[in-house]
Short mmCIF file of C-alpha atoms and ligand atoms in Angstrom, two decimals:
data_model
loop_
_atom_site.label_atom_id
_atom_site.label_comp_id
_atom_site.label_asym_id
_atom_site.label_seq_id
_atom_site.Cartn_x
_atom_site.Cartn_y
_atom_site.Cartn_z
CA MET A 1 -0.09 0.04 -0.15
CA ILE A 2 2.88 2.39 0.88
CA GLU A 3 4.55 1.52 -1.94
CA THR A 4 2.13 1.50 -4.37
CA TYR A 5 0.96 5.40 -3.27
CA LEU A 6 4.48 6.45 -3.48
CA ASP A 7 5.07 5.06 -6.81
CA ARG A 8 1.70 7.06 -8.18
CA LYS A 9 3.06 10.12 -6.39
CA LYS A 10 6.28 10.17 -8.24
CA SER A 11 5.57 12.64 -10.46
CA GLU A 12 3.79 14.89 -7.64
CA MET A 13 7.19 14.61 -5.82
CA ILE A 14 9.30 15.48 -8.48
CA ASP A 15 7.22 18.89 -9.11
CA LEU A 16 7.23 19.61 -5.76
CA LEU A 17 11.21 19.35 -5.75
CA GLU A 18 11.63 21.34 -8.76
CA LEU A 19 9.77 24.62 -7.10
CA LEU A 20 11.87 23.65 -3.44
CA VAL A 21 15.24 23.64 -5.47
CA ASN A 22 14.32 26.52 -7.68
CA THR A 23 13.90 28.40 -4.43
CA ASP A 24 17.37 29.86 -3.36
CA SER A 25 17.68 29.10 0.53
CA GLY A 26 21.34 30.17 1.20
CA SER A 27 22.02 29.62 5.06
CA TYR A 28 22.60 33.74 5.12
CA ASP A 29 19.75 34.09 2.81
CA LYS A 30 17.00 34.58 5.40
CA GLU A 31 14.19 35.82 2.98
CA GLY A 32 14.97 32.62 0.53
CA VAL A 33 14.90 30.19 3.45
CA ASP A 34 11.75 31.48 5.22
CA ILE A 35 10.08 30.99 1.54
CA VAL A 36 11.17 27.10 1.60
CA GLY A 37 9.50 27.13 4.97
CA THR A 38 6.29 28.76 3.89
CA ILE A 39 6.13 26.06 1.14
CA LEU A 40 6.87 23.43 3.45
CA LYS A 41 4.47 24.87 6.23
CA GLU A 42 1.35 25.10 3.81
CA ASN A 43 1.94 21.37 2.53
CA PHE A 44 2.18 19.91 5.86
CA GLU A 45 -0.76 21.83 7.45
CA ASN A 46 -3.03 20.78 3.64
CA THR A 47 -1.92 16.92 5.24
CA GLY A 48 -3.50 17.62 8.85
CA MET A 49 -0.83 18.57 10.45
CA HIS A 50 0.46 20.88 13.06
CA VAL A 51 3.60 23.77 12.12
CA LYS A 52 5.11 26.03 14.57
CA VAL A 53 6.85 28.79 13.45
CA HIS A 54 9.94 29.94 15.39
CA ARG A 55 11.01 33.02 14.43
CA GLU A 56 14.85 34.23 13.86
CA LYS A 57 16.02 37.70 13.65
CA LYS A 58 19.19 37.11 11.28
CA LEU A 59 18.97 33.20 9.98
CA GLY A 60 15.99 31.85 8.66
CA ASN A 61 12.83 30.79 10.53
CA HIS A 62 13.02 26.84 12.04
CA LEU A 63 9.63 24.70 11.61
CA GLU A 64 8.24 22.24 13.92
CA VAL A 65 5.90 19.63 12.70
CA LYS A 66 3.39 17.53 14.72
CA ALA A 67 0.14 15.67 14.58
CA PRO A 68 -2.38 18.17 16.50
CA GLY A 69 -2.34 16.77 20.30
CA SER A 70 0.32 14.05 19.66
CA ASP A 71 3.56 12.77 21.86
CA PRO A 72 5.97 11.41 19.36
CA LYS A 73 8.95 9.54 20.27
CA ILE A 74 10.77 9.73 16.90
CA LEU A 75 12.26 12.69 16.04
CA ILE A 76 13.44 13.81 12.42
CA ILE A 77 15.69 16.30 11.34
CA ALA A 78 16.08 17.76 8.11
CA HIS A 79 17.68 21.13 7.44
CA MET A 80 16.21 23.95 4.76
CA ASP A 81 19.57 25.98 4.14
CA THR A 82 21.68 25.14 1.22
CA VAL A 83 25.51 26.30 0.80
CA PHE A 84 24.80 28.19 -2.48
CA PRO A 85 24.22 32.17 -2.51
CA LYS A 86 21.30 33.90 -4.13
CA GLY A 87 20.98 33.60 -7.77
CA GLU A 88 22.46 30.22 -7.89
CA ALA A 89 18.91 28.50 -8.94
CA LYS A 90 18.37 31.29 -11.74
CA GLU A 91 21.65 30.32 -12.58
CA ARG A 92 21.17 26.67 -13.19
CA PRO A 93 17.59 25.63 -12.31
CA PHE A 94 16.07 22.37 -11.37
CA LYS A 95 16.69 20.17 -14.18
CA VAL A 96 16.45 15.95 -14.79
CA ILE A 97 18.91 13.97 -17.01
CA GLY A 98 17.81 10.31 -16.74
CA ASP A 99 17.26 9.18 -13.46
CA LYS A 100 19.26 11.99 -12.19
CA ALA A 101 17.81 15.43 -10.78
CA PHE A 102 20.27 18.26 -10.54
CA GLY A 103 20.01 21.79 -9.23
CA PRO A 104 21.44 23.62 -5.95
CA GLY A 105 20.40 21.51 -2.82
CA VAL A 106 18.81 19.27 -4.92
CA ASN A 107 20.61 16.46 -2.60
CA ASP A 108 21.61 18.37 0.25
CA GLU A 109 18.64 18.34 1.34
CA LYS A 110 15.53 19.29 -0.64
CA ALA A 111 14.60 15.97 -1.84
CA SER A 112 14.52 14.96 1.98
CA HIS A 113 11.68 17.50 2.74
CA VAL A 114 9.93 15.89 -0.17
CA GLN A 115 10.76 12.36 1.08
CA VAL A 116 9.42 13.30 4.82
CA LEU A 117 6.32 14.83 3.51
CA TYR A 118 5.29 12.00 1.59
CA ALA A 119 6.59 9.07 3.83
CA LEU A 120 3.85 10.84 6.31
CA LYS A 121 0.99 11.26 3.41
CA ALA A 122 1.70 7.45 2.49
CA LEU A 123 1.13 6.63 6.20
CA LYS A 124 -1.99 8.45 6.47
CA GLU A 125 -3.26 7.18 3.16
CA SER A 126 -2.59 3.48 4.48
CA GLY A 127 -4.84 4.26 7.95
CA SER A 128 -1.43 3.96 9.71
CA GLU A 129 -1.64 5.84 13.03
CA ALA A 130 2.24 6.18 12.98
CA TYR A 131 2.43 9.74 11.47
CA LYS A 132 1.19 10.78 14.90
CA ASN A 133 4.35 9.69 16.21
CA ILE A 134 7.00 11.60 14.46
CA HIS A 135 8.00 14.80 15.18
CA VAL A 136 9.89 17.02 12.21
CA ILE A 137 12.29 19.83 12.45
CA PHE A 138 13.11 21.82 9.56
CA ASN A 139 16.01 24.28 10.78
CA SER A 140 17.65 26.96 8.61
CA ASP A 141 21.24 26.64 9.82
CA GLU A 142 22.59 23.63 9.55
CA GLU A 143 25.19 24.05 6.68
CA VAL A 144 26.64 26.84 9.16
CA GLY A 145 27.01 24.54 12.48
CA SER A 146 23.17 25.09 13.49
CA PRO A 147 23.97 28.01 15.60
CA THR A 148 20.27 28.92 16.41
CA SER A 149 18.48 25.37 15.74
CA LYS A 150 21.00 23.37 17.90
CA PRO A 151 18.95 24.40 21.39
CA LEU A 152 15.66 23.38 19.47
CA ILE A 153 16.71 19.89 18.66
CA LYS A 154 18.25 19.26 22.10
CA HIS A 155 14.85 20.31 23.38
CA ALA A 156 13.19 18.40 21.03
CA ALA A 157 14.94 14.95 21.58
CA GLU A 158 14.36 15.28 25.22
CA ASP A 159 11.13 12.97 25.36
CA LYS A 160 12.01 10.69 22.37
CA GLN A 161 13.49 7.34 21.79
CA TYR A 162 14.60 7.59 18.09
CA SER A 163 16.12 10.64 15.93
CA LEU A 164 16.17 9.92 12.18
CA VAL A 165 18.35 12.62 10.16
CA VAL A 166 17.45 12.40 6.71
CA GLU A 167 20.65 13.68 4.89
CA CYS A 168 21.38 11.59 1.81
CA ALA A 169 21.54 8.10 1.76
CA ARG A 170 24.52 7.09 -0.10
CA PRO A 171 24.98 4.54 -2.88
CA ASN A 172 23.45 1.01 -2.12
CA GLY A 173 21.49 1.50 0.65
CA GLY A 174 24.17 3.18 3.05
CA VAL A 175 22.92 4.99 6.29
CA VAL A 176 25.37 6.50 8.64
CA THR A 177 25.44 5.21 12.36
CA GLU A 178 29.05 7.05 13.32
CA ARG A 179 30.10 10.54 12.26
CA LYS A 180 33.01 12.49 13.33
CA GLY A 181 33.12 15.43 15.52
CA VAL A 182 33.95 18.79 14.05
CA GLY A 183 35.43 21.58 15.79
CA ASN A 184 36.63 25.09 14.34
CA PHE A 185 40.02 27.06 15.89
CA LEU A 186 41.27 30.26 15.01
CA LEU A 187 44.97 31.40 16.21
CA THR A 188 46.07 34.75 16.41
CA VAL A 189 49.51 35.62 17.30
CA LYS A 190 50.41 39.11 18.07
CA GLY A 191 54.10 40.19 17.92
CA LYS A 192 55.91 43.74 17.21
CA SER A 193 56.44 45.49 13.68
CA ALA A 194 59.50 46.87 13.13
CA HIS A 195 61.17 48.48 9.58
CA ALA A 196 62.99 44.81 8.31
CA GLY A 197 65.90 46.64 6.77
CA VAL A 198 66.57 49.27 9.51
CA GLU A 199 66.13 47.89 12.86
CA PRO A 200 64.48 44.27 12.26
CA GLU A 201 65.96 43.26 15.50
CA ARG A 202 63.23 45.47 17.68
CA GLY A 203 60.46 43.46 15.94
CA ARG A 204 58.93 40.52 16.99
CA SER A 205 57.62 38.41 14.22
CA ALA A 206 54.09 36.87 14.60
CA ILE A 207 54.27 34.42 11.20
CA GLU A 208 57.69 32.94 12.33
CA GLU A 209 56.00 32.22 15.78
CA ILE A 210 53.04 31.04 14.11
CA SER A 211 54.74 28.98 11.77
CA HIS A 212 56.66 26.90 14.77
CA LYS A 213 52.99 26.59 15.93
CA ILE A 214 51.36 25.18 12.71
CA LEU A 215 53.98 22.81 12.47
CA LYS A 216 53.25 21.33 15.46
CA LEU A 217 49.13 21.20 15.05
CA GLN A 218 49.73 19.76 11.89
CA LYS A 219 51.63 16.80 13.85
CA LEU A 220 48.68 15.92 16.07
CA ASN A 221 47.13 14.31 12.60
CA ASN A 222 46.51 10.58 13.36
CA TYR A 223 44.40 9.38 10.46
CA GLU A 224 44.44 5.81 11.20
CA GLU A 225 42.84 6.52 14.47
CA GLY A 226 40.53 9.20 12.84
CA LEU A 227 42.06 12.47 14.05
CA SER A 228 42.75 14.91 11.50
CA VAL A 229 43.84 18.25 12.00
CA ASN A 230 43.60 20.92 9.31
CA VAL A 231 45.13 24.07 9.28
CA GLY A 232 43.53 25.67 6.03
CA LEU A 233 43.92 29.07 6.23
CA VAL A 234 46.85 31.47 7.30
CA SER A 235 47.00 35.13 6.91
CA GLY A 236 49.31 37.43 8.71
CA GLY A 237 52.08 40.47 8.23
CA THR A 238 51.54 43.80 6.56
CA SER A 239 54.11 44.13 4.14
CA SER A 240 57.46 42.40 2.96
CA ASN A 241 60.08 44.66 4.57
CA THR A 242 57.79 44.97 7.78
CA VAL A 243 58.51 42.31 10.47
CA PRO A 244 55.57 41.15 10.59
CA PRO A 245 53.62 42.24 13.72
CA ASN A 246 50.21 39.75 13.13
CA ALA A 247 49.46 36.41 11.90
CA VAL A 248 46.40 34.26 12.37
CA ALA A 249 45.67 30.33 11.32
CA GLU A 250 42.22 28.72 10.82
CA ILE A 251 41.91 25.22 11.84
CA ASP A 252 39.20 22.51 10.96
CA VAL A 253 39.57 19.47 13.40
CA ARG A 254 37.75 16.29 13.11
CA MET A 255 37.72 13.17 15.66
CA LYS A 256 36.10 9.89 16.33
CA ASP A 257 34.91 9.92 20.01
CA GLU A 258 34.80 12.19 23.27
CA GLU A 259 37.95 11.01 24.54
CA GLN A 260 40.14 12.11 21.32
CA ALA A 261 37.83 15.79 21.71
CA GLY A 262 39.47 16.22 25.00
CA GLU A 263 42.79 15.06 24.56
CA LEU A 264 43.06 16.91 21.50
CA THR A 265 41.74 20.16 22.83
CA LYS A 266 44.13 20.05 25.76
CA GLU A 267 47.22 19.38 23.40
CA MET A 268 46.09 22.54 21.05
CA THR A 269 45.84 24.94 24.29
CA LYS A 270 49.33 23.40 25.19
CA ILE A 271 50.72 24.13 21.72
CA ALA A 272 49.46 27.45 21.51
CA GLN A 273 50.60 28.62 25.19
CA GLY A 274 54.05 28.00 24.00
CA GLU A 275 56.57 30.58 22.86
CA TYR A 276 59.29 30.53 20.56
CA VAL A 277 59.74 34.06 19.49
CA LEU A 278 60.26 35.76 22.97
CA GLY A 279 57.59 38.75 22.72
CA THR A 280 54.84 37.43 21.09
CA THR A 281 51.64 36.50 22.56
CA THR A 282 48.90 33.98 20.97
CA GLU A 283 45.28 33.06 21.62
CA LEU A 284 43.44 30.08 20.95
CA ARG A 285 39.74 30.48 20.24
CA GLY A 286 37.17 27.87 19.13
CA SER A 287 35.40 24.86 20.43
CA ILE A 288 34.28 21.21 19.22
CA SER A 289 31.07 22.95 17.61
CA ARG A 290 29.25 19.49 16.75
CA PRO A 291 30.27 16.25 18.90
CA PRO A 292 31.58 12.86 17.53
CA MET A 293 28.28 10.48 16.98
CA GLU A 294 29.38 6.86 18.13
CA LYS A 295 27.63 3.88 17.69
CA THR A 296 25.87 2.38 20.58
CA GLU A 297 24.01 -1.23 21.31
CA GLN A 298 20.87 0.90 20.92
CA THR A 299 21.95 2.35 17.54
CA LYS A 300 22.49 -1.35 16.54
CA GLN A 301 18.90 -2.10 17.34
CA LEU A 302 17.47 0.62 15.59
CA VAL A 303 19.76 -0.58 12.51
CA LYS A 304 18.15 -3.64 12.67
CA VAL A 305 15.08 -1.92 12.48
CA ILE A 306 15.65 -0.05 8.98
CA GLN A 307 17.37 -3.21 7.74
CA GLU A 308 13.75 -4.81 8.53
CA ALA A 309 12.22 -2.30 6.61
CA GLY A 310 14.48 -2.58 3.99
CA ASP A 311 14.02 -6.20 3.52
CA GLU A 312 10.61 -5.99 2.78
CA LEU A 313 11.41 -3.37 0.20
CA GLY A 314 14.17 -5.74 -1.50
CA MET A 315 16.69 -2.74 -0.41
CA SER A 316 19.76 -4.50 1.57
CA ILE A 317 20.82 -1.85 4.00
CA HIS A 318 24.36 -1.60 5.67
CA GLU A 319 25.83 1.00 7.88
CA LEU A 320 28.94 3.29 7.52
CA SER A 321 30.66 6.34 9.54
CA SER A 322 31.14 9.60 7.96
CA GLY A 323 33.97 12.38 8.25
CA GLY A 324 31.16 15.13 8.05
CA GLY A 325 29.49 16.48 10.34
CA SER A 326 25.51 16.69 10.48
CA ASP A 327 23.03 17.57 13.25
CA ALA A 328 22.81 13.78 14.39
CA ALA A 329 25.36 14.38 16.33
CA PHE A 330 23.18 16.61 18.91
CA THR A 331 20.64 13.87 19.36
CA ALA A 332 23.43 10.62 19.59
CA VAL A 333 25.13 12.75 22.42
CA GLU A 334 22.17 12.80 24.57
CA ASP A 335 22.29 8.82 24.09
CA ILE A 336 19.15 9.16 21.80
CA PRO A 337 19.58 6.21 19.27
CA THR A 338 20.44 7.94 15.95
CA VAL A 339 20.47 7.04 12.52
CA ASP A 340 21.78 9.58 9.94
CA GLY A 341 21.23 9.02 6.12
CA MET A 342 17.52 8.27 6.18
CA GLY A 343 17.15 10.87 3.18
CA PRO A 344 16.44 10.01 -0.60
CA MET A 345 19.52 8.50 -2.32
CA GLY A 346 22.17 10.76 -3.67
CA GLU A 347 25.99 11.80 -4.01
CA PHE A 348 28.23 14.91 -4.29
CA SER A 349 26.65 17.50 -2.16
CA HIS A 350 27.82 21.03 -2.39
CA SER A 351 29.17 20.60 -5.48
CA GLU A 352 28.17 22.78 -8.29
CA THR A 353 28.33 20.44 -10.96
CA ASP A 354 27.63 17.01 -9.76
CA GLU A 355 25.37 17.40 -7.16
CA TYR A 356 22.24 14.98 -8.14
CA THR A 357 19.53 12.87 -6.25
CA ASP A 358 18.41 9.81 -7.37
CA LEU A 359 14.83 9.62 -9.12
CA GLU A 360 14.58 5.93 -9.61
CA THR A 361 14.55 5.18 -5.97
CA PHE A 362 13.20 8.26 -4.58
CA PRO A 363 9.76 6.20 -3.90
CA GLN A 364 11.56 3.40 -2.75
CA HIS A 365 13.77 5.50 0.06
CA THR A 366 10.45 7.33 1.13
CA ALA A 367 8.61 4.01 1.63
CA LEU A 368 11.93 2.83 3.87
CA LEU A 369 11.55 5.80 5.98
CA ALA A 370 7.63 5.37 6.32
CA LYS A 371 8.10 1.59 7.06
CA THR A 372 10.76 2.47 9.82
CA ILE A 373 8.17 5.04 10.98
CA GLU A 374 5.78 2.11 11.26
CA LYS A 375 7.63 -0.49 12.57
CA LEU A 376 9.34 2.09 15.72
CA SER A 377 5.38 2.63 16.32
CA LYS A 378 4.07 -0.86 17.22
ZN1 LIG B 401 22.80 18.48 4.84
#
């Protein structure tokens, strides 16, 4: 019933996807994100759901969707923002080539919006009450680290038994049960400027100081253990004939568990505190913005349920881990069994040329979400 309903609705689903993809919604484009929110709000209200809008001043508004008077136990998290600037959709609008749909944010994560809506419709249509067991958050700021939606997600997770995050599924039915934690740090060094020819000895080179520290930071890398430290952006100095009074390095760190996160923060602080060029000062700012998502016994149970749902649909679902962070970390760290990659199948998120969602398996992955919700509600 669920499958036949979704197969019948495929072209309707693609129409809605086209509308969403052709609406720009970069994280800092509040107007655009709010238009996407309004489209979703109308669609969910039309299916009888209650939609609460959480207004934000600078970033887009967030939506919370529930059946009226319900006490849901499953949290579903989807984000409305994309990494693409305003005007992108006009330049390269939604298009379909063969079984693939292209366009800005098509895979990350607009196909997932349509998926969640139609999974819910399919449940309702097939007479299942399980749709009352879901609480959906559409947030507006995932691509910039979820600064304003994090408290909302944490609060919604408090009384939940499961969390399903609808970032895209990987080819061949891969869902994500482990994700690395992500942190961003800024290392700022202050030295003293001096004329490089006249009296260089009076200067204190901030670039020399930061160079020592960058080398030490890079040495923290341990790829085999799943730990990475990337000094990805460096700037400093004022001119080639001046001893540089300032230098800044931006650092991205990834780790697989809490222990590594704590250890890494300690090591970085130690490096920052060292002094190689006497008279310079260094400040390290930043934090682990997304904790690592670790696989627990409960997660394994949840994966089993998803696999059972997959079996009924002729899909073989397997688990994998990802180096990228997502909102899944916020519920996993609260000990809520969390699986990510529950969205439609697609690849190459954030790519201007390659990002696609697979239309052939779009109804199937939607059915997988619906059946998983049904099984978890029994
Ligand atoms: Zn995403």
